Amino acid sequence: DVQLVESGGGLVKPGRSLRLSCTTSGFNFADSAMRWFRQAPGKGLEWVGFIRSNMYGGSTKFAASVRGRFAISRDDSKAVVYLEMNNLKADDTGTYYCTRESDFDSSASHWGQGTHVTVSS
Amino acid sequence: QAVLTQPPSASGTPGQRVTISCSGSSSNIETNSVNWYQQLPGSAPTLLIYSTNQRPSGVPDRFSASKSGTSASLAISGLQPEDEADYYCASWDDSRSNPGYVFGAGTTVTVL
């Protein structure tokens, strides 16, 4: 079974940094693009960014709202993907989901359970 | 606000057919595949539809989807109590200024 487990969430002050991890199993991680999404409390879904497989250069792309502040990296030897969040703002508060990109299109075929991030002083 | 436009709510009685619309533009729905996600209360989203009209294994065939031009729709035939959830449409947007994966604001389906 495909499993994705996020960790690293918590309470952080504005302007500080936080790194989320997503530990995966049950699929060929090295060949998979991975995506991060988030959901503010009581709000809808928002795409954060993705990282391609190293076969496609491991390139990344981000939503405008986080570009320049967030980074995504991957460790294929551990089947883990990371979301590094810097200069955090109150608007970054929410549940962050790690997902595996579908083999067929840009959809997110498998989701983790999410990890909560609260940015507050 | 959301790039794709969905109605905030929809409802029906068990067994009824419910349709959710999703309106976009030439830079997203018209040229790229549409996805639909279901989010049950208190749970993470799950993929309901990929490649505009394909169901992942395990998704009941009462869920169907289509698109025409810049609009897409999700239909639930034979509504069941367990279908009460939030539904989100999504698509890749090729806009030159800000390409990315965009969502609708979500539609809450209530089973009366």
XYZ file of N, CA and C in Angstrom:
699
model
N 0.850 -1.202 0.000
C 0.000 0.000 0.000
C 0.879 1.243 0.000
N 0.424 2.239 -0.763
C 1.120 3.523 -0.765
C 0.860 4.230 0.563
N 1.926 4.698 1.178
C 1.797 5.465 2.425
C 2.650 6.712 2.351
N 2.089 7.811 2.841
C 2.818 9.065 2.963
C 2.520 9.607 4.359
N 3.555 9.893 5.116
C 3.396 10.358 6.492
C 4.185 11.652 6.673
N 3.444 12.741 6.891
C 4.081 14.035 7.125
C 4.434 14.192 8.600
N 5.470 14.973 8.841
C 5.865 15.292 10.204
C 6.582 16.636 10.202
N 6.758 17.192 11.403
C 7.513 18.429 11.519
C 6.675 19.669 11.758
N 5.364 19.521 11.725
C 4.516 20.687 11.965
C 4.577 21.150 13.409
N 4.006 22.309 13.648
C 3.979 22.830 15.010
C 3.717 24.318 15.024
N 3.959 24.926 16.188
C 3.767 26.356 16.388
C 5.102 27.073 16.160
N 5.079 28.083 15.329
C 6.312 28.822 15.023
C 5.987 30.306 14.947
N 6.936 31.127 15.339
C 6.726 32.576 15.317
C 6.902 33.128 13.907
N 6.228 34.220 13.598
C 6.403 34.859 12.280
C 7.864 35.192 12.033
N 8.287 34.967 10.796
C 9.666 35.238 10.406
C 10.614 34.074 10.617
N 10.176 33.061 11.372
C 11.043 31.911 11.626
C 10.893 30.865 10.520
N 11.647 29.783 10.668
C 11.654 28.713 9.662
C 11.151 27.399 10.247
N 10.737 26.522 9.347
C 10.268 25.188 9.754
C 10.502 24.247 8.585
N 10.887 23.008 8.882
C 11.050 22.016 7.835
C 10.091 20.860 8.065
N 9.281 20.603 7.061
C 8.378 19.463 7.099
C 9.015 18.296 6.357
N 8.745 17.099 6.825
C 9.205 15.882 6.170
C 8.019 15.036 5.760
N 8.207 14.271 4.706
C 7.173 13.337 4.256
C 7.867 12.011 3.952
N 7.618 11.047 4.796
C 8.218 9.724 4.644
C 7.252 8.833 3.887
N 7.764 8.201 2.823
C 6.872 7.449 1.945
C 7.256 5.979 1.862
N 6.321 5.182 1.383
C 6.575 3.768 1.143
C 5.508 3.233 0.210
N 5.792 2.082 -0.381
C 4.787 1.389 -1.182
C 4.746 1.758 -2.650
N 5.693 2.582 -3.107
C 5.748 2.910 -4.529
C 7.180 3.281 -4.892
N 7.431 3.431 -6.174
C 8.762 3.769 -6.656
C 8.985 5.271 -6.468
N 9.481 5.633 -5.293
C 9.637 7.053 -4.946
C 10.568 7.759 -5.919
N 11.661 7.128 -6.279
C 12.671 7.800 -7.105
C 12.117 8.234 -8.455
N 11.131 7.521 -8.959
C 10.548 7.841 -10.261
C 9.335 8.766 -10.158
N 8.992 9.176 -8.962
C 7.755 9.930 -8.753
C 7.999 11.412 -8.495
N 7.178 12.250 -9.135
C 7.128 13.662 -8.757
C 6.308 13.766 -7.475
N 6.689 14.673 -6.619
C 6.009 14.837 -5.331
C 5.521 16.273 -5.198
N 4.362 16.418 -4.610
C 3.748 17.741 -4.487
C 3.375 18.016 -3.033
N 3.367 19.278 -2.688
C 2.869 19.741 -1.391
C 1.660 20.638 -1.629
N 0.667 20.450 -0.784
C -0.522 21.286 -0.776
C -0.736 21.763 0.649
N -1.578 22.777 0.804
C -1.941 23.216 2.140
C -3.398 23.653 2.164
N -3.920 23.741 3.386
C -5.308 24.118 3.585
C -5.393 24.939 4.856
N -5.701 26.213 4.712
C -5.886 27.072 5.872
C -7.137 26.622 6.623
N -7.222 26.884 7.915
C -8.381 26.450 8.712
C -9.694 26.918 8.093
N -10.578 25.977 7.811
C -11.889 26.296 7.264
C -11.897 26.755 5.828
N -10.759 26.633 5.139
C -10.647 27.125 3.769
C -10.420 25.984 2.789
N -10.240 26.342 1.533
C -10.039 25.349 0.489
C -8.589 24.933 0.323
N -8.355 24.124 -0.698
C -7.030 23.577 -0.955
C -6.183 24.551 -1.775
N -4.898 24.557 -1.503
C -3.965 25.402 -2.242
C -2.720 24.596 -2.577
N -2.338 24.623 -3.838
C -1.092 23.992 -4.248
C 0.079 24.839 -3.759
N 1.088 24.180 -3.184
C 2.266 24.888 -2.682
C 3.428 24.782 -3.672
N 3.700 23.559 -4.114
C 4.810 23.379 -5.043
C 5.049 21.908 -5.321
N 5.966 21.636 -6.236
C 6.308 20.246 -6.527
C 7.788 20.115 -6.842
N 8.239 18.876 -6.780
C 9.592 18.535 -7.184
C 9.503 17.346 -8.135
N 10.183 17.483 -9.266
C 10.203 16.380 -10.231
C 11.194 15.320 -9.762
N 11.126 14.167 -10.381
C 12.095 13.129 -10.073
C 13.464 13.543 -10.593
N 14.506 12.926 -10.060
C 15.861 13.268 -10.504
C 16.075 12.875 -11.964
N 15.256 11.962 -12.454
C 15.302 11.606 -13.872
C 14.960 12.820 -14.738
N 14.166 13.725 -14.173
C 13.801 14.961 -14.866
C 14.481 16.163 -14.209
N 15.622 15.900 -13.623
C 16.442 16.980 -13.084
C 16.100 17.415 -11.674
N 15.063 16.819 -11.082
C 14.689 17.220 -9.726
C 14.287 18.675 -9.619
N 13.801 19.243 -10.713
C 13.440 20.660 -10.694
C 12.204 20.900 -9.839
N 12.068 22.128 -9.398
C 10.956 22.502 -8.521
C 10.185 23.677 -9.102
N 8.958 23.785 -8.678
C 8.110 24.920 -9.069
C 7.212 25.225 -7.884
N 6.918 26.514 -7.673
C 6.162 26.937 -6.498
C 5.048 27.899 -6.857
N 4.042 27.904 -5.987
C 2.990 28.910 -6.101
C 3.573 30.285 -5.791
N 2.974 31.311 -6.387
C 3.476 32.674 -6.196
C 3.495 33.078 -4.715
N 2.542 32.563 -3.940
C 2.406 32.956 -2.536
C 3.577 32.497 -1.670
N 4.345 31.508 -2.137
C 5.448 30.980 -1.326
C 6.792 31.060 -2.048
N 6.767 31.468 -3.327
C 7.992 31.487 -4.123
C 9.036 32.392 -3.476
N 10.255 31.880 -3.366
C 11.330 32.643 -2.741
C 11.437 32.412 -1.242
N 10.426 31.843 -0.639
C 10.461 31.574 0.811
C 10.494 30.075 1.111
N 9.870 29.284 0.242
C 9.783 27.834 0.454
C 10.710 27.116 -0.532
N 11.197 25.966 -0.116
C 11.998 25.107 -0.981
C 11.574 23.658 -0.767
N 11.688 22.870 -1.808
C 11.391 21.437 -1.716
C 12.638 20.668 -2.126
N 12.933 19.620 -1.377
C 14.058 18.749 -1.724
C 13.621 17.303 -1.504
N 14.450 16.386 -1.986
C 14.108 14.982 -1.858
C 15.351 14.165 -1.578
N 15.162 13.062 -0.856
C 16.232 12.103 -0.602
C 15.725 10.755 -1.087
N 16.115 10.397 -2.306
C 15.614 9.159 -2.888
C 16.098 7.932 -2.117
N 17.238 8.027 -1.447
C 17.751 6.878 -0.698
C 16.874 6.567 0.515
N 16.162 7.588 1.009
C 15.291 7.405 2.177
C 13.804 7.467 1.795
N 13.511 7.763 0.526
C 12.120 7.935 0.071
C 11.422 9.019 0.884
N 12.101 10.125 1.064
C 11.575 11.237 1.857
C 11.627 12.521 1.023
N 10.592 13.309 1.152
C 10.559 14.631 0.517
C 10.386 15.668 1.632
N 11.032 16.807 1.437
C 11.038 17.854 2.457
C 10.424 19.145 1.919
N 9.820 19.885 2.820
C 9.360 21.234 2.521
C 10.000 22.156 3.533
N 10.938 22.980 3.040
C 11.619 23.950 3.884
C 10.883 25.270 3.774
N 10.392 25.763 4.898
C 9.605 26.996 4.903
C 10.347 28.069 5.684
N 10.649 29.175 5.025
C 11.385 30.275 5.640
C 10.532 31.532 5.691
N 10.935 32.451 6.579
C 10.222 33.732 6.704
C 8.708 33.504 6.767
N 8.309 32.660 7.678
C 6.905 32.269 7.769
C 6.010 33.434 8.168
N 4.808 33.432 7.617
C 3.828 34.472 7.884
C 2.568 33.834 8.460
N 1.724 34.651 9.053
C 0.478 34.139 9.628
C -0.371 33.444 8.572
N -0.323 33.941 7.335
C -1.098 33.336 6.242
C -0.618 31.950 5.861
N 0.533 31.543 6.360
C 1.044 30.194 6.080
C 0.447 29.161 7.023
N -0.330 29.608 7.978
C -0.981 28.690 8.919
C -1.937 27.754 8.194
N -1.860 26.469 8.542
C -2.770 25.512 7.936
C -2.259 24.091 8.054
N -2.976 23.204 7.405
C -2.560 21.808 7.327
C -1.819 21.604 6.018
N -0.648 21.013 6.111
C 0.189 20.785 4.940
C 0.146 19.297 4.564
N -0.136 19.053 3.305
C -0.261 17.688 2.796
C 0.835 17.391 1.776
N 1.420 16.237 1.931
C 2.375 15.708 0.962
C 1.625 14.758 0.043
N 1.899 14.819 -1.247
C 1.198 13.949 -2.180
C 2.142 13.393 -3.233
N 1.737 12.283 -3.806
C 2.449 11.714 -4.935
C 1.707 12.109 -6.205
N 2.436 12.541 -7.207
C 1.799 12.909 -8.462
C 1.387 11.655 -9.223
N 0.210 11.745 -9.825
C -0.324 10.642 -10.620
C 0.598 10.301 -11.787
N 0.534 9.045 -12.228
C 1.292 8.622 -13.406
C 0.664 9.153 -14.690
N -0.554 9.696 -14.605
C -1.312 10.008 -15.821
C -1.403 11.499 -16.129
N -1.513 12.312 -15.085
C -1.586 13.759 -15.329
C -1.063 14.449 -14.079
N -1.387 15.704 -13.935
C -0.834 16.474 -12.812
C -1.626 16.315 -11.524
N -2.506 15.343 -11.473
C -3.291 15.150 -10.255
C -2.444 14.537 -9.150
N -2.946 14.659 -7.933
C -2.294 14.076 -6.760
C -3.002 12.771 -6.431
N -2.331 11.667 -6.739
C -3.002 10.368 -6.637
C -3.058 9.829 -5.213
N -2.108 10.202 -4.383
C -2.075 9.713 -3.006
C -1.700 10.864 -2.083
N -2.389 10.928 -0.941
C -2.199 12.014 0.013
C -1.791 11.466 1.372
N -0.972 12.241 2.065
C -0.715 11.944 3.461
C -1.863 12.452 4.323
N -1.738 12.253 5.616
C -2.802 12.671 6.531
C -2.689 14.141 6.906
N -1.557 14.741 6.583
C -1.359 16.163 6.840
C -0.657 16.436 8.159
N 0.023 17.574 8.215
C 0.648 18.037 9.449
C 0.288 19.515 9.624
N -0.001 19.906 10.857
C -0.504 21.252 11.120
C 0.638 22.217 11.410
N 0.545 23.371 10.796
C 1.515 24.441 11.026
C 0.749 25.676 11.486
N 1.146 26.218 12.604
C 0.545 27.451 13.100
C 1.633 28.503 13.228
N 1.441 29.611 12.538
C 2.397 30.713 12.601
C 1.765 31.825 13.428
N 2.292 32.019 14.610
C 1.711 33.009 15.523
C 2.753 33.433 16.546
N 2.654 34.682 16.942
C 3.572 35.178 17.971
C 3.030 34.895 19.366
N -8.748 34.943 -4.284
C -9.849 34.022 -4.452
C -9.480 32.894 -5.415
N -10.304 31.860 -5.440
C -9.998 30.699 -6.257
C -10.042 31.040 -7.744
N -9.162 30.373 -8.527
C -9.105 30.605 -9.966
C -10.280 29.941 -10.670
N -10.660 28.745 -10.209
C -11.791 28.023 -10.776
C -13.033 28.319 -9.938
N -14.182 28.348 -10.601
C -15.416 28.737 -9.916
C -16.345 27.548 -9.739
N -16.678 27.270 -8.494
C -17.621 26.210 -8.155
C -18.746 26.800 -7.321
N -19.925 26.178 -7.350
C -20.976 26.610 -6.426
C -20.573 26.209 -5.011
N -20.894 27.013 -4.006
C -20.481 26.690 -2.641
C -21.173 25.471 -2.063
N -22.365 25.178 -2.558
C -23.093 24.045 -1.981
C -23.967 23.364 -3.018
N -24.282 22.114 -2.728
C -25.215 21.313 -3.525
C -25.831 20.296 -2.582
N -27.010 19.854 -2.915
C -27.665 18.882 -2.026
C -28.617 17.991 -2.806
N -28.963 16.890 -2.185
C -29.906 15.964 -2.782
C -30.303 14.904 -1.785
N -31.361 14.211 -2.094
C -31.788 13.106 -1.249
C -31.114 11.828 -1.730
N -31.032 10.822 -0.886
C -30.422 9.562 -1.309
C -31.045 9.031 -2.599
N -30.163 8.629 -3.519
C -30.629 8.104 -4.788
C -30.726 9.140 -5.896
N -30.729 10.411 -5.526
C -30.818 11.462 -6.529
C -29.490 11.653 -7.247
N -29.542 12.379 -8.362
C -28.342 12.757 -9.103
C -28.004 14.198 -8.764
N -26.753 14.427 -8.415
C -26.270 15.768 -8.097
C -25.130 16.108 -9.050
N -25.143 17.321 -9.548
C -24.087 17.766 -10.464
C -23.408 19.003 -9.901
N -22.084 19.018 -9.990
C -21.284 20.155 -9.527
C -20.540 20.725 -10.731
N -20.668 22.014 -10.939
C -19.996 22.660 -12.058
C -18.671 23.266 -11.625
N -17.794 23.456 -12.598
C -16.479 24.049 -12.351
C -16.127 24.878 -13.579
N -16.041 26.176 -13.405
C -15.794 27.064 -14.531
C -14.371 27.602 -14.469
N -13.708 27.559 -15.610
C -12.327 28.039 -15.667
C -12.102 28.919 -16.871
N -10.965 28.732 -17.540
C -10.617 29.573 -18.675
C -9.784 28.803 -19.688
N -9.364 29.502 -20.725
C -8.587 28.868 -21.787
C -7.206 28.447 -21.324
N -6.740 28.985 -20.224
C -5.396 28.639 -19.750
C -5.398 27.458 -18.790
N -6.571 27.017 -18.401
C -6.599 25.865 -17.477
C -7.516 24.750 -17.999
N -8.779 24.811 -17.727
C -9.673 23.696 -18.062
C -9.709 23.401 -19.560
N -9.708 24.452 -20.385
C -9.857 24.216 -21.828
C -8.681 23.446 -22.416
N -7.488 23.633 -21.858
C -6.301 23.030 -22.453
C -5.632 21.959 -21.613
N -6.089 21.772 -20.392
C -5.475 20.771 -19.521
C -6.532 19.863 -18.911
N -6.080 18.741 -18.423
C -7.032 17.814 -17.807
C -7.564 18.394 -16.505
N -8.736 17.907 -16.130
C -9.395 18.361 -14.912
C -9.365 17.229 -13.890
N -9.167 17.602 -12.658
C -9.174 16.635 -11.564
C -10.246 17.016 -10.553
N -10.748 16.013 -9.886
C -11.713 16.228 -8.811
C -11.235 15.493 -7.562
N -11.380 16.153 -6.434
C -11.008 15.576 -5.154
C -12.203 15.587 -4.211
N -12.264 14.562 -3.394
C -13.290 14.480 -2.359
C -12.617 14.611 -1.002
N -13.166 15.452 -0.140
C -12.631 15.576 1.211
C -13.757 15.321 2.201
N -13.727 14.157 2.808
C -14.692 13.839 3.850
C -14.382 14.655 5.099
N -15.397 14.927 5.919
C -15.172 15.754 7.120
C -14.044 15.209 7.993
N -13.093 16.075 8.310
C -11.990 15.704 9.186
C -10.918 14.846 8.561
N -10.963 14.658 7.254
C -10.006 13.782 6.581
C -9.214 14.527 5.511
N -8.131 13.894 5.078
C -7.366 14.435 3.966
C -8.150 14.228 2.674
N -7.900 15.053 1.673
C -8.553 14.848 0.370
C -8.126 13.526 -0.254
N -8.960 13.029 -1.160
C -8.600 11.867 -1.968
C -8.943 12.176 -3.423
N -8.201 11.568 -4.333
C -8.424 11.778 -5.751
C -9.666 11.022 -6.192
N -10.566 11.754 -6.829
C -11.828 11.161 -7.284
C -11.805 10.933 -8.801
N -11.237 11.916 -9.519
C -11.191 11.881 -10.980
C -9.834 12.407 -11.447
N -9.201 11.685 -12.352
C -8.008 12.186 -13.010
C -8.244 12.176 -14.519
N -7.365 12.862 -15.241
C -7.484 12.928 -16.704
C -8.905 13.250 -17.143
N -9.521 14.191 -16.456
C -10.837 14.763 -16.771
C -12.019 13.840 -16.477
N -11.888 12.541 -16.801
C -13.059 11.679 -16.664
C -12.720 10.252 -16.233
N -11.536 10.050 -15.687
C -11.120 8.711 -15.292
C -11.183 8.542 -13.775
N -11.701 7.414 -13.352
C -11.784 7.121 -11.920
C -10.634 6.220 -11.487
N -9.934 6.595 -10.410
C -8.945 5.659 -9.856
C -9.652 4.401 -9.369
N -8.902 3.310 -9.279
C -9.508 2.085 -8.773
C -10.035 2.321 -7.369
N -11.218 1.785 -7.109
C -11.825 1.948 -5.804
C -12.874 3.043 -5.737
N -12.875 3.936 -6.714
C -13.895 4.997 -6.740
C -15.155 4.436 -7.405
N -16.296 4.531 -6.727
C -17.531 3.951 -7.280
C -17.901 4.573 -8.617
N -18.542 3.777 -9.475
C -18.875 4.280 -10.803
C -20.076 5.219 -10.795
N -20.630 5.512 -9.617
C -21.679 6.540 -9.575
C -21.069 7.937 -9.715
N -19.753 8.035 -9.619
C -19.059 9.305 -9.848
C -18.604 9.349 -11.304
N -18.990 10.415 -11.998
C -18.551 10.604 -13.371
C -18.244 12.069 -13.596
N -17.429 12.347 -14.599
C -17.025 13.722 -14.848
C -16.813 13.951 -16.328
N -16.904 15.214 -16.719
C -16.698 15.576 -18.114
C -16.277 17.030 -18.175
N -15.905 17.465 -19.367
C -15.630 18.891 -19.571
C -16.031 19.277 -20.983
N -16.318 20.559 -21.130
C -16.637 21.118 -22.433
C -16.130 22.547 -22.454
N -15.206 22.826 -23.345
C -14.635 24.168 -23.404
C -13.937 24.535 -22.104
N -14.361 25.620 -21.507
C -13.715 26.113 -20.284
C -14.445 25.684 -19.018
N -15.377 24.733 -19.138
C -16.126 24.266 -17.971
C -16.054 22.757 -17.822
N -16.163 22.326 -16.589
C -16.165 20.906 -16.282
C -17.279 20.631 -15.290
N -17.616 19.373 -15.132
C -18.651 19.022 -14.169
C -18.406 17.637 -13.597
N -18.861 17.476 -12.373
C -18.817 16.195 -11.670
C -20.251 15.803 -11.367
N -20.601 14.575 -11.678
C -21.949 14.088 -11.389
C -21.869 12.924 -10.411
N -22.760 12.952 -9.461
C -22.906 11.834 -8.532
C -24.304 11.256 -8.772
N -24.343 10.061 -9.332
C -25.618 9.406 -9.620
C -25.928 8.433 -8.495
N -27.162 8.470 -8.021
C -27.499 7.589 -6.910
C -26.800 8.021 -5.643
N -27.033 9.255 -5.247
C -26.366 9.856 -4.081
C -26.508 8.971 -2.837
N -25.416 8.804 -2.131
C -25.386 7.994 -0.918
C -25.035 8.869 0.290
N -25.469 8.486 1.477
C -25.129 9.286 2.669
C -23.626 9.490 2.839
N -22.834 8.514 2.449
C -21.379 8.630 2.609
C -20.747 9.580 1.595
N -21.546 10.115 0.668
C -21.028 11.071 -0.307
C -21.039 12.491 0.247
N -21.538 12.659 1.440
C -21.553 13.993 2.063
C -20.111 14.399 2.344
N -19.662 15.435 1.654
C -18.248 15.824 1.690
C -18.062 17.129 0.927
N -16.829 17.627 0.966
C -16.447 18.755 0.123
C -15.802 18.213 -1.146
N -16.120 18.829 -2.275
C -15.585 18.401 -3.560
C -14.864 19.579 -4.211
N -13.642 19.324 -4.674
C -12.820 20.374 -5.287
C -12.455 19.979 -6.714
N -12.618 20.914 -7.636
C -12.077 20.712 -8.978
C -10.699 21.372 -9.038
N -9.868 20.898 -9.941
C -8.511 21.433 -10.064
C -7.992 21.190 -11.467
N -7.042 21.996 -11.873
C -6.434 21.844 -13.183
C -5.122 22.604 -13.201
N -4.230 22.236 -14.097
C -3.009 23.008 -14.271
C -3.368 24.262 -15.077
N -2.784 25.378 -14.659
C -3.016 26.634 -15.350
C -1.736 27.072 -16.034
N -1.804 27.296 -17.344
C -0.620 27.652 -18.124
C -0.415 29.154 -18.269
N -1.032 29.940 -17.389
C -0.910 31.395 -17.566
C 0.559 31.799 -17.550
N 0.912 32.718 -18.418
C 2.313 33.127 -18.572
C 2.836 33.787 -17.293
N 1.951 34.531 -16.638
C 2.402 35.303 -15.471
C 2.562 34.441 -14.225
N 1.739 33.431 -14.078
C 1.756 32.666 -12.837
C 1.246 31.240 -13.053
N 2.019 30.416 -13.761
C 1.561 29.038 -13.983
C 1.526 28.259 -12.672
N 0.560 27.366 -12.585
C 0.471 26.562 -11.374
C -0.768 25.701 -11.386
N -0.913 24.920 -10.351
C -2.047 24.005 -10.207
C -3.109 24.746 -9.412
N -4.272 24.931 -10.012
C -5.285 25.783 -9.409
C -6.518 24.984 -9.023
N -7.197 25.470 -8.009
C -8.386 24.815 -7.460
C -9.610 25.713 -7.534
N -10.765 25.088 -7.447
C -11.971 25.801 -7.114
C -12.055 25.920 -5.601
N -12.978 26.733 -5.112
C -13.100 26.964 -3.672
C -13.773 25.806 -2.944
N -14.311 24.867 -3.712
C -14.939 23.707 -3.109
C -16.450 23.805 -3.057
N -17.095 22.654 -3.190
C -18.548 22.556 -3.091
C -18.885 21.563 -1.992
N -19.673 22.007 -1.042
C -20.110 21.116 0.030
C -21.389 20.419 -0.402
N -21.325 19.105 -0.471
C -22.499 18.312 -0.831
C -23.164 17.793 0.435
N -24.441 18.090 0.554
C -25.230 17.648 1.700
C -26.251 16.633 1.235
N -26.336 15.527 1.946
C -27.339 14.512 1.651
C -28.508 14.724 2.608
N -29.626 15.095 2.050
C -30.785 15.484 2.870
C -31.498 14.282 3.484
